Amino acid sequence: MARVGLTPERLARAGAELADEVGFDQVTVSALARRFDVKAASLYAHVRSSQDLRTRIALLALEELADRAADALAGRAGKDALTALANVYRDYAREHPGRYAAAQLRLDPETAAASAGVRHAQMTRALLRGYALTEPDQTHAVRLLGSVFHGYVSLELAGGFSHSAPDSQQSWTRVLDALDALLRNWPAPTAP
Amino acid sequence: MARVGLTPERLARAGAELADEVGFDQVTVSALARRFDVKAASLYAHVRSSQDLRTRIALLALEELADRAADALAGRAGKDALTALANVYRDYAREHPGRYAAAQLRLDPETAAASAGVRHAQMTRALLRGYALTEPDQTHAVRLLGSVFHGYVSLELAGGFSHSAPDSQQSWTRVLDALDALLRNWPAPTAP
DNA sequence: TGCATCTTCCTACAGGCTATAGGCAAATAT
DNA sequence: ATATTTGCCTATAGCCTGTAGGAAGATGCA
């Protein structure tokens, strides 16, 4: 009986590739087993469940994304950094739609806390040091940026911006212009 | 044999309720059949497939959301309208997480074109008439608003903003302040 | 080298979901 | 009252998840 040499890590990597090819929610233990030419039951020696497999793929994706983001931010500041970080998310989603979808998987709190997700928040916060924001406003801005990046990328990926002029790239550029302007000129709270 | 009186519409409505209770991706033909105390095969007389069922739920949710949005926008303009529309999305997602998730289902182009999705875009565009934006900028702004609303709501729903100060409601308010300021002061494109 | 042990992958199986085919009974039309 | 349509049924096949227990390859140690 030839041994294929399965490990949780190899399964996660192969699962990530599979996700990019067929979509994250089409990633099943069965399909992954077929890819290794192995029976599905064999995989359960390495992953606890289908959910466990998906979680590992999600963690892999979050890690990859955080690495790319750290790379992109190195040596940049201000709008340059903003654009670089934003493009990391957008490009990753376009190159690896399945992995990007995986990164959105809802993790239980302790898994999330131990994931690369926290690095993402830290990097966004670091980016904002290039803008003059008070502490609570920094948090609001972190949340806004996360929302725009995630929202834009997922709407674009869902096809929301295709088949209508102007093309999505132009809107993306202008949205980043707008965000930069907003951060440089962050408004005071309105009177309640 | 007692007849239950199933119709595609009733199935979609019950499916929407089920989605809110157990999550949209836990909505199955089987589970829905159990809810009507009927065999799963019977449902296939009314919906073509599991995917068809999900699509009907998605269309229902889009419609409900559009109705609420139209209601909220009536008689409002400017920031008042912006806030009202934004809160429609956020409140709907909190009240009906399953339906909200359904509304994100990727529809094939012709289904999407015939859905209430187009009303959403129209309403956002109408809202922007309260701000002085040139035509192409209006499109960029529509996309930005869509991104922020969807991004914020889905990150919040995924638990991204819980367990950290300040609370999400404050960020939401400040994000809307910021968007209003941005729309009132939309920047010209930066030099390429 | 020889043997014990552990690991890896196997077969077998149970349970759940999707989907189709064909049947019987209730509702409706004539 | 009878004929037709409609609604829900049983039966069945295929695929996926997950568990249990078995057999062959890898590893370690005398």
GROMACS .gro file of C-alpha atoms (C1' of nucleotides) in nm:
model
  444
    1MET     CA    1   0.000   0.000   0.000
    2ALA     CA    2   0.176   0.308  -0.121
    3ARG     CA    3   0.182   0.582   0.137
    4VAL     CA    4   0.105   0.925   0.011
    5GLY     CA    5   0.250   1.115   0.304
    6LEU     CA    6  -0.049   1.312   0.420
    7THR     CA    7  -0.020   1.571   0.693
    8PRO     CA    8  -0.265   1.831   0.818
    9GLU     CA    9  -0.047   2.097   0.655
   10ARG     CA   10  -0.042   1.933   0.314
   11LEU     CA   11  -0.416   1.882   0.335
   12ALA     CA   12  -0.468   2.246   0.416
   13ARG     CA   13  -0.249   2.356   0.127
   14ALA     CA   14  -0.416   2.120  -0.117
   15GLY     CA   15  -0.752   2.227   0.020
   16ALA     CA   16  -0.662   2.588  -0.047
   17GLU     CA   17  -0.577   2.505  -0.408
   18LEU     CA   18  -0.898   2.313  -0.441
   19ALA     CA   19  -1.090   2.608  -0.300
   20ASP     CA   20  -0.941   2.840  -0.560
   21GLU     CA   21  -1.040   2.600  -0.834
   22VAL     CA   22  -1.392   2.500  -0.735
   23GLY     CA   23  -1.492   2.746  -0.464
   24PHE     CA   24  -1.446   2.728  -0.091
   25ASP     CA   25  -1.783   2.577  -0.019
   26GLN     CA   26  -1.716   2.297  -0.264
   27VAL     CA   27  -1.418   2.188  -0.059
   28THR     CA   28  -1.509   1.854   0.090
   29VAL     CA   29  -1.314   1.577   0.253
   30SER     CA   30  -1.422   1.351  -0.032
   31ALA     CA   31  -1.300   1.582  -0.305
   32LEU     CA   32  -0.971   1.633  -0.129
   33ALA     CA   33  -0.927   1.258  -0.088
   34ARG     CA   34  -0.985   1.209  -0.461
   35ARG     CA   35  -0.716   1.465  -0.529
   36PHE     CA   36  -0.469   1.253  -0.331
   37ASP     CA   37  -0.608   0.933  -0.480
   38VAL     CA   38  -0.693   0.811  -0.137
   39LYS     CA   39  -1.011   0.708   0.038
   40ALA     CA   40  -1.199   0.978   0.224
   41ALA     CA   41  -1.182   0.791   0.552
   42SER     CA   42  -0.804   0.813   0.545
   43LEU     CA   43  -0.812   1.189   0.580
   44TYR     CA   44  -0.983   1.167   0.914
   45ALA     CA   45  -0.654   1.053   1.061
   46HIS     CA   46  -0.521   1.402   0.990
   47VAL     CA   47  -0.817   1.632   1.023
   48ARG     CA   48  -1.091   1.591   1.277
   49SER     CA   49  -1.378   1.686   1.053
   50SER     CA   50  -1.480   1.870   0.745
   51GLN     CA   51  -1.513   2.182   0.957
   52ASP     CA   52  -1.164   2.132   1.092
   53LEU     CA   53  -1.030   2.112   0.738
   54ARG     CA   54  -1.205   2.434   0.645
   55THR     CA   55  -1.069   2.607   0.952
   56ARG     CA   56  -0.715   2.505   0.862
   57ILE     CA   57  -0.760   2.647   0.514
   58ALA     CA   58  -0.895   2.968   0.663
   59LEU     CA   59  -0.596   3.001   0.895
   60LEU     CA   60  -0.361   2.937   0.606
   61ALA     CA   61  -0.527   3.209   0.401
   62LEU     CA   62  -0.521   3.460   0.687
   63GLU     CA   63  -0.153   3.390   0.737
   64GLU     CA   64  -0.069   3.430   0.368
   65LEU     CA   65  -0.264   3.752   0.353
   66ALA     CA   66  -0.095   3.891   0.662
   67ASP     CA   67   0.248   3.804   0.520
   68ARG     CA   68   0.170   3.981   0.198
   69ALA     CA   69   0.036   4.279   0.384
   70ALA     CA   70   0.344   4.305   0.604
   71ASP     CA   71   0.559   4.289   0.294
   72ALA     CA   72   0.359   4.558   0.119
   73LEU     CA   73   0.364   4.795   0.413
   74ALA     CA   74   0.738   4.771   0.471
   75GLY     CA   75   0.893   5.109   0.404
   76ARG     CA   76   0.572   5.280   0.305
   77ALA     CA   77   0.360   5.541   0.477
   78GLY     CA   78   0.061   5.760   0.414
   79LYS     CA   79  -0.135   5.714   0.097
   80ASP     CA   80   0.136   5.497  -0.045
   81ALA     CA   81   0.084   5.252   0.241
   82LEU     CA   82  -0.293   5.278   0.217
   83THR     CA   83  -0.289   5.188  -0.151
   84ALA     CA   84  -0.042   4.909  -0.100
   85LEU     CA   85  -0.243   4.745   0.176
   86ALA     CA   86  -0.569   4.781  -0.010
   87ASN     CA   87  -0.420   4.625  -0.320
   88VAL     CA   88  -0.290   4.333  -0.121
   89TYR     CA   89  -0.644   4.239  -0.025
   90ARG     CA   90  -0.788   4.302  -0.366
   91ASP     CA   91  -0.515   4.120  -0.555
   92TYR     CA   92  -0.522   3.827  -0.319
   93ALA     CA   93  -0.896   3.793  -0.362
   94ARG     CA   94  -0.861   3.799  -0.738
   95GLU     CA   95  -0.573   3.555  -0.749
   96HIS     CA   96  -0.714   3.325  -0.484
   97PRO     CA   97  -1.088   3.362  -0.460
   98GLY     CA   98  -1.130   3.035  -0.273
   99ARG     CA   99  -0.867   3.124  -0.016
  100TYR     CA  100  -1.016   3.470   0.020
  101ALA     CA  101  -1.355   3.319   0.086
  102ALA     CA  102  -1.191   3.088   0.338
  103ALA     CA  103  -1.044   3.386   0.519
  104GLN     CA  104  -1.399   3.505   0.585
  105LEU     CA  105  -1.491   3.185   0.763
  106ARG     CA  106  -1.631   3.257   1.102
  107LEU     CA  107  -1.385   3.126   1.358
  108ASP     CA  108  -1.466   3.063   1.719
  109PRO     CA  109  -1.322   3.335   1.941
  110GLU     CA  110  -1.016   3.155   2.072
  111THR     CA  111  -0.915   3.028   1.729
  112ALA     CA  112  -0.960   3.377   1.592
  113ALA     CA  113  -0.752   3.526   1.869
  114ALA     CA  114  -0.468   3.286   1.791
  115SER     CA  115  -0.494   3.346   1.417
  116ALA     CA  116  -0.317   3.590   1.190
  117GLY     CA  117  -0.635   3.795   1.206
  118VAL     CA  118  -0.488   4.001   1.486
  119ARG     CA  119  -0.189   4.092   1.269
  120HIS     CA  120  -0.429   4.236   1.016
  121ALA     CA  121  -0.578   4.471   1.271
  122GLN     CA  122  -0.232   4.569   1.393
  123MET     CA  123  -0.115   4.649   1.043
  124THR     CA  124  -0.416   4.862   0.969
  125ARG     CA  125  -0.351   5.047   1.290
  126ALA     CA  126   0.013   5.092   1.194
  127LEU     CA  127  -0.092   5.231   0.861
  128LEU     CA  128  -0.309   5.488   1.033
  129ARG     CA  129  -0.015   5.625   1.225
  130GLY     CA  130   0.062   5.809   0.904
  131TYR     CA  131  -0.255   6.009   0.960
  132ALA     CA  132  -0.329   6.233   1.253
  133LEU     CA  133  -0.612   6.060   1.434
  134THR     CA  134  -0.698   6.054   1.800
  135GLU     CA  135  -0.706   5.715   1.966
  136PRO     CA  136  -1.079   5.640   1.949
  137ASP     CA  137  -1.094   5.774   1.595
  138GLN     CA  138  -0.816   5.538   1.501
  139THR     CA  139  -1.036   5.248   1.599
  140HIS     CA  140  -1.325   5.384   1.401
  141ALA     CA  141  -1.096   5.427   1.104
  142VAL     CA  142  -0.961   5.073   1.137
  143ARG     CA  143  -1.315   4.950   1.118
  144LEU     CA  144  -1.399   5.172   0.826
  145LEU     CA  145  -1.097   5.061   0.628
  146GLY     CA  146  -1.166   4.696   0.702
  147SER     CA  147  -1.523   4.746   0.591
  148VAL     CA  148  -1.433   4.918   0.267
  149PHE     CA  149  -1.161   4.672   0.173
  150HIS     CA  150  -1.369   4.369   0.251
  151GLY     CA  151  -1.689   4.514   0.116
  152TYR     CA  152  -1.544   4.635  -0.210
  153VAL     CA  153  -1.349   4.320  -0.276
  154SER     CA  154  -1.637   4.089  -0.204
  155LEU     CA  155  -1.888   4.289  -0.407
  156GLU     CA  156  -1.642   4.302  -0.694
  157LEU     CA  157  -1.576   3.931  -0.667
  158ALA     CA  158  -1.949   3.863  -0.665
  159GLY     CA  159  -1.967   4.040  -0.998
  160GLY     CA  160  -2.147   4.344  -0.863
  161PHE     CA  161  -1.935   4.594  -1.053
  162SER     CA  162  -1.888   4.414  -1.380
  163HIS     CA  163  -2.097   4.494  -1.684
  164SER     CA  164  -2.137   4.856  -1.587
  165ALA     CA  165  -1.932   5.163  -1.666
  166PRO     CA  166  -1.693   5.292  -1.549
  167ASP     CA  167  -1.485   4.985  -1.492
  168SER     CA  168  -1.408   4.865  -1.144
  169GLN     CA  169  -1.041   4.962  -1.152
  170GLN     CA  170  -1.133   5.328  -1.188
  171SER     CA  171  -1.372   5.317  -0.897
  172TRP     CA  172  -1.111   5.141  -0.689
  173THR     CA  173  -0.859   5.415  -0.756
  174ARG     CA  174  -1.108   5.687  -0.677
  175VAL     CA  175  -1.227   5.511  -0.365
  176LEU     CA  176  -0.870   5.499  -0.238
  177ASP     CA  177  -0.827   5.867  -0.324
  178ALA     CA  178  -1.141   5.938  -0.128
  179LEU     CA  179  -1.033   5.734   0.172
  180ASP     CA  180  -0.698   5.908   0.180
  181ALA     CA  181  -0.868   6.245   0.169
  182LEU     CA  182  -1.106   6.139   0.442
  183LEU     CA  183  -0.830   6.019   0.671
  184ARG     CA  184  -0.634   6.338   0.622
  185ASN     CA  185  -0.942   6.535   0.706
  186TRP     CA  186  -1.127   6.323   0.958
  187PRO     CA  187  -1.438   6.504   1.080
  188ALA     CA  188  -1.521   6.577   1.441
  189PRO     CA  189  -1.830   6.403   1.575
  190THR     CA  190  -2.152   6.578   1.488
  191ALA     CA  191  -2.355   6.709   1.775
  192PRO     CA  192  -2.592   6.444   1.904
  193MET     CA  193  -5.344   1.212   0.306
  194ALA     CA  194  -5.366   1.557   0.450
  195ARG     CA  195  -5.250   1.826   0.217
  196VAL     CA  196  -5.035   2.093   0.365
  197GLY     CA  197  -5.075   2.349   0.090
  198LEU     CA  198  -4.719   2.403  -0.017
  199THR     CA  199  -4.629   2.666  -0.272
  200PRO     CA  200  -4.293   2.801  -0.387
  201GLU     CA  201  -4.374   3.123  -0.202
  202ARG     CA  202  -4.456   2.955   0.126
  203LEU     CA  203  -4.141   2.749   0.096
  204ALA     CA  204  -3.934   3.059   0.038
  205ARG     CA  205  -4.088   3.234   0.336
  206ALA     CA  206  -4.043   2.934   0.562
  207GLY     CA  207  -3.693   2.891   0.427
  208ALA     CA  208  -3.616   3.251   0.518
  209GLU     CA  209  -3.735   3.191   0.874
  210LEU     CA  210  -3.531   2.876   0.891
  211ALA     CA  211  -3.228   3.066   0.766
  212ASP     CA  212  -3.266   3.323   1.042
  213GLU     CA  213  -3.285   3.048   1.300
  214VAL     CA  214  -3.010   2.812   1.190
  215GLY     CA  215  -2.807   3.005   0.933
  216PHE     CA  216  -2.852   3.032   0.561
  217ASP     CA  217  -2.614   2.754   0.474
  218GLN     CA  218  -2.800   2.516   0.703
  219VAL     CA  219  -3.113   2.562   0.495
  220THR     CA  220  -3.173   2.232   0.323
  221VAL     CA  221  -3.466   2.078   0.146
  222SER     CA  222  -3.470   1.810   0.413
  223ALA     CA  223  -3.484   2.052   0.703
  224LEU     CA  224  -3.756   2.253   0.536
  225ALA     CA  225  -3.958   1.938   0.473
  226ARG     CA  226  -3.932   1.845   0.841
  227ARG     CA  227  -4.064   2.186   0.928
  228PHE     CA  228  -4.378   2.118   0.724
  229ASP     CA  229  -4.393   1.760   0.849
  230VAL     CA  230  -4.367   1.637   0.497
  231LYS     CA  231  -4.121   1.418   0.310
  232ALA     CA  232  -3.832   1.589   0.139
  233ALA     CA  233  -3.926   1.449  -0.201
  234SER     CA  234  -4.256   1.634  -0.185
  235LEU     CA  235  -4.084   1.970  -0.197
  236TYR     CA  236  -3.936   1.897  -0.534
  237ALA     CA  237  -4.280   1.947  -0.684
  238HIS     CA  238  -4.248   2.314  -0.590
  239VAL     CA  239  -3.879   2.394  -0.612
  240ARG     CA  240  -3.648   2.255  -0.873
  241SER     CA  241  -3.352   2.200  -0.649
  242SER     CA  242  -3.184   2.300  -0.331
  243GLN     CA  243  -3.014   2.579  -0.523
  244ASP     CA  244  -3.348   2.696  -0.655
  245LEU     CA  245  -3.482   2.713  -0.301
  246ARG     CA  246  -3.186   2.919  -0.189
  247THR     CA  247  -3.228   3.153  -0.484
  248ARG     CA  248  -3.592   3.211  -0.394
  249ILE     CA  249  -3.495   3.296  -0.040
  250ALA     CA  250  -3.232   3.535  -0.170
  251LEU     CA  251  -3.482   3.710  -0.396
  252LEU     CA  252  -3.726   3.737  -0.107
  253ALA     CA  253  -3.461   3.896   0.112
  254LEU     CA  254  -3.353   4.141  -0.158
  255GLU     CA  255  -3.713   4.242  -0.204
  256GLU     CA  256  -3.777   4.292   0.166
  257LEU     CA  257  -3.460   4.494   0.198
  258ALA     CA  258  -3.548   4.712  -0.099
  259ASP     CA  259  -3.894   4.774   0.041
  260ARG     CA  260  -3.753   4.879   0.373
  261ALA     CA  261  -3.498   5.099   0.204
  262ALA     CA  262  -3.761   5.272  -0.009
  263ASP     CA  263  -3.965   5.332   0.302
  264ALA     CA  264  -3.673   5.475   0.491
  265LEU     CA  265  -3.568   5.708   0.212
  266ALA     CA  266  -3.913   5.854   0.158
  267GLY     CA  267  -3.906   6.220   0.249
  268ARG     CA  268  -3.543   6.227   0.355
  269ALA     CA  269  -3.237   6.379   0.197
  270GLY     CA  270  -2.872   6.442   0.268
  271LYS     CA  271  -2.722   6.295   0.578
  272ASP     CA  272  -3.063   6.208   0.710
  273ALA     CA  273  -3.119   5.984   0.411
  274LEU     CA  274  -2.768   5.841   0.430
  275THR     CA  275  -2.817   5.740   0.790
  276ALA     CA  276  -3.161   5.599   0.727
  277LEU     CA  277  -3.047   5.383   0.438
  278ALA     CA  278  -2.741   5.261   0.621
  279ASN     CA  279  -2.947   5.166   0.922
  280VAL     CA  280  -3.190   4.973   0.707
  281TYR     CA  281  -2.911   4.741   0.601
  282ARG     CA  282  -2.759   4.711   0.943
  283ASP     CA  283  -3.087   4.657   1.123
  284TYR     CA  284  -3.206   4.406   0.870
  285ALA     CA  285  -2.885   4.209   0.906
  286ARG     CA  286  -2.919   4.206   1.282
  287GLU     CA  287  -3.286   4.114   1.282
  288HIS     CA  288  -3.256   3.862   1.000
  289PRO     CA  289  -2.902   3.734   0.973
  290GLY     CA  290  -3.005   3.434   0.766
  291ARG     CA  291  -3.198   3.644   0.519
  292TYR     CA  292  -2.913   3.892   0.503
  293ALA     CA  293  -2.672   3.612   0.422
  294ALA     CA  294  -2.917   3.493   0.159
  295ALA     CA  295  -2.918   3.835  -0.001
  296GLN     CA  296  -2.545   3.791  -0.064
  297LEU     CA  297  -2.599   3.475  -0.264
  298ARG     CA  298  -2.435   3.500  -0.598
  299LEU     CA  299  -2.710   3.505  -0.859
  300ASP     CA  300  -2.659   3.438  -1.225
  301PRO     CA  301  -2.665   3.760  -1.427
  302GLU     CA  302  -3.017   3.739  -1.566
  303THR     CA  303  -3.170   3.648  -1.230
  304ALA     CA  304  -2.978   3.932  -1.071
  305ALA     CA  305  -3.097   4.174  -1.337
  306ALA     CA  306  -3.457   4.078  -1.268
  307SER     CA  307  -3.417   4.098  -0.892
  308ALA     CA  308  -3.470   4.379  -0.649
  309GLY     CA  309  -3.094   4.425  -0.656
  310VAL     CA  310  -3.133   4.691  -0.920
  311ARG     CA  311  -3.366   4.891  -0.695
  312HIS     CA  312  -3.090   4.899  -0.436
  313ALA     CA  313  -2.850   5.059  -0.678
  314GLN     CA  314  -3.116   5.306  -0.787
  315MET     CA  315  -3.192   5.407  -0.432
  316THR     CA  316  -2.829   5.462  -0.348
  317ARG     CA  317  -2.802   5.676  -0.656
  318ALA     CA  318  -3.111   5.869  -0.552
  319LEU     CA  319  -2.961   5.927  -0.211
  320LEU     CA  320  -2.651   6.073  -0.371
  321ARG     CA  321  -2.854   6.337  -0.549
  322GLY     CA  322  -2.846   6.514  -0.215
  323TYR     CA  323  -2.473   6.561  -0.263
  324ALA     CA  324  -2.305   6.749  -0.543
  325LEU     CA  325  -2.124   6.482  -0.738
  326THR     CA  326  -2.044   6.462  -1.106
  327GLU     CA  327  -2.182   6.163  -1.293
  328PRO     CA  328  -1.879   5.932  -1.286
  329ASP     CA  329  -1.812   6.024  -0.926
  330GLN     CA  330  -2.165   5.928  -0.843
  331THR     CA  331  -2.095   5.577  -0.963
  332HIS     CA  332  -1.777   5.560  -0.760
  333ALA     CA  333  -1.969   5.681  -0.458
  334VAL     CA  334  -2.244   5.425  -0.511
  335ARG     CA  335  -1.981   5.156  -0.505
  336LEU     CA  336  -1.813   5.302  -0.202
  337LEU     CA  337  -2.135   5.322  -0.006
  338GLY     CA  338  -2.229   4.969  -0.105
  339SER     CA  339  -1.889   4.850   0.005
  340VAL     CA  340  -1.900   5.023   0.340
  341PHE     CA  341  -2.253   4.915   0.423
  342HIS     CA  342  -2.198   4.558   0.321
  343GLY     CA  343  -1.848   4.539   0.461
  344TYR     CA  344  -1.932   4.690   0.797
  345VAL     CA  345  -2.244   4.489   0.846
  346SER     CA  346  -2.086   4.160   0.754
  347LEU     CA  347  -1.777   4.217   0.966
  348GLU     CA  348  -1.997   4.318   1.256
  349LEU     CA  349  -2.218   4.016   1.207
  350ALA     CA  350  -1.912   3.793   1.195
  351GLY     CA  351  -1.823   3.921   1.538
  352GLY     CA  352  -1.527   4.124   1.420
  353PHE     CA  353  -1.610   4.428   1.629
  354SER     CA  354  -1.735   4.267   1.944
  355HIS     CA  355  -1.518   4.228   2.250
  356SER     CA  356  -1.321   4.542   2.176
  357ALA     CA  357  -1.374   4.901   2.277
  358PRO     CA  358  -1.529   5.129   2.171
  359ASP     CA  359  -1.850   4.950   2.098
  360SER     CA  360  -1.967   4.899   1.745
  361GLN     CA  361  -2.253   5.144   1.766
  362GLN     CA  362  -2.012   5.430   1.823
  363SER     CA  363  -1.798   5.333   1.527
  364TRP     CA  364  -2.105   5.303   1.313
  365THR     CA  365  -2.214   5.655   1.401
  366ARG     CA  366  -1.870   5.794   1.335
  367VAL     CA  367  -1.835   5.605   1.011
  368LEU     CA  368  -2.159   5.758   0.889
  369ASP     CA  369  -2.038   6.101   0.998
  370ALA     CA  370  -1.722   6.042   0.803
  371LEU     CA  371  -1.905   5.924   0.492
  372ASP     CA  372  -2.129   6.227   0.500
  373ALA     CA  373  -1.830   6.456   0.530
  374LEU     CA  374  -1.658   6.273   0.248
  375LEU     CA  375  -1.956   6.301   0.016
  376ARG     CA  376  -1.993   6.670   0.089
  377ASN     CA  377  -1.628   6.717   0.012
  378TRP     CA  378  -1.552   6.461  -0.255
  379PRO     CA  379  -1.190   6.496  -0.371
  380ALA     CA  380  -1.081   6.546  -0.727
  381PRO     CA  381  -0.876   6.264  -0.875
  382THR     CA  382  -0.512   6.274  -0.782
  383ALA     CA  383  -0.266   6.321  -1.063
  384PRO     CA  384  -0.166   5.989  -1.211
  385DT     C1'  385   1.898  -0.908   1.085
  386DG     C1'  386   1.473  -0.999   1.333
  387DC     C1'  387   1.098  -0.857   1.591
  388DA     C1'  388   0.775  -0.540   1.809
  389DT     C1'  389   0.533  -0.135   1.757
  390DC     C1'  390   0.336   0.246   1.553
  391DT     C1'  391   0.151   0.475   1.169
  392DT     C1'  392  -0.091   0.502   0.745
  393DC     C1'  393  -0.424   0.377   0.464
  394DC     C1'  394  -0.777   0.032   0.378
  395DT     C1'  395  -1.272  -0.183   0.384
  396DA     C1'  396  -1.721  -0.181   0.584
  397DC     C1'  397  -2.090   0.052   0.744
  398DA     C1'  398  -2.443   0.387   0.934
  399DG     C1'  399  -2.673   0.815   0.876
  400DG     C1'  400  -2.798   1.240   0.624
  401DC     C1'  401  -2.891   1.520   0.204
  402DT     C1'  402  -3.017   1.562  -0.303
  403DA     C1'  403  -3.278   1.418  -0.667
  404DT     C1'  404  -3.573   1.111  -0.977
  405DA     C1'  405  -3.949   0.777  -1.081
  406DG     C1'  406  -4.373   0.608  -1.024
  407DG     C1'  407  -4.811   0.540  -0.731
  408DC     C1'  408  -5.228   0.658  -0.476
  409DA     C1'  409  -5.549   0.978  -0.294
  410DA     C1'  410  -5.748   1.441  -0.253
  411DA     C1'  411  -5.914   1.837  -0.498
  412DT     C1'  412  -6.123   2.021  -0.904
  413DA     C1'  413  -6.366   2.034  -1.337
  414DT     C1'  414  -6.715   1.852  -1.645
  415DA     C1'  415  -7.077   1.103  -1.075
  416DT     C1'  416  -6.687   1.058  -1.327
  417DA     C1'  417  -6.254   1.216  -1.526
  418DT     C1'  418  -5.855   1.481  -1.477
  419DT     C1'  419  -5.523   1.724  -1.241
  420DT     C1'  420  -5.255   1.807  -0.842
  421DG     C1'  421  -5.017   1.701  -0.407
  422DC     C1'  422  -4.780   1.412  -0.129
  423DC     C1'  423  -4.626   0.942  -0.075
  424DT     C1'  424  -4.270   0.528  -0.108
  425DA     C1'  425  -3.867   0.349  -0.310
  426DT     C1'  426  -3.429   0.406  -0.469
  427DA     C1'  427  -2.963   0.566  -0.619
  428DG     C1'  428  -2.568   0.859  -0.554
  429DC     C1'  429  -2.269   1.138  -0.283
  430DC     C1'  430  -2.086   1.319   0.162
  431DT     C1'  431  -1.958   1.277   0.666
  432DG     C1'  432  -1.780   1.021   1.024
  433DT     C1'  433  -1.661   0.579   1.306
  434DA     C1'  434  -1.467   0.112   1.377
  435DG     C1'  435  -1.162  -0.220   1.304
  436DG     C1'  436  -0.806  -0.455   0.995
  437DA     C1'  437  -0.372  -0.505   0.716
  438DA     C1'  438   0.049  -0.345   0.517
  439DG     C1'  439   0.438  -0.023   0.533
  440DA     C1'  440   0.771   0.242   0.829
  441DT     C1'  441   1.045   0.278   1.241
  442DG     C1'  442   1.312   0.151   1.646
  443DC     C1'  443   1.577  -0.147   1.915
  444DA     C1'  444   1.807  -0.565   2.046
   0.00000   0.00000   0.00000
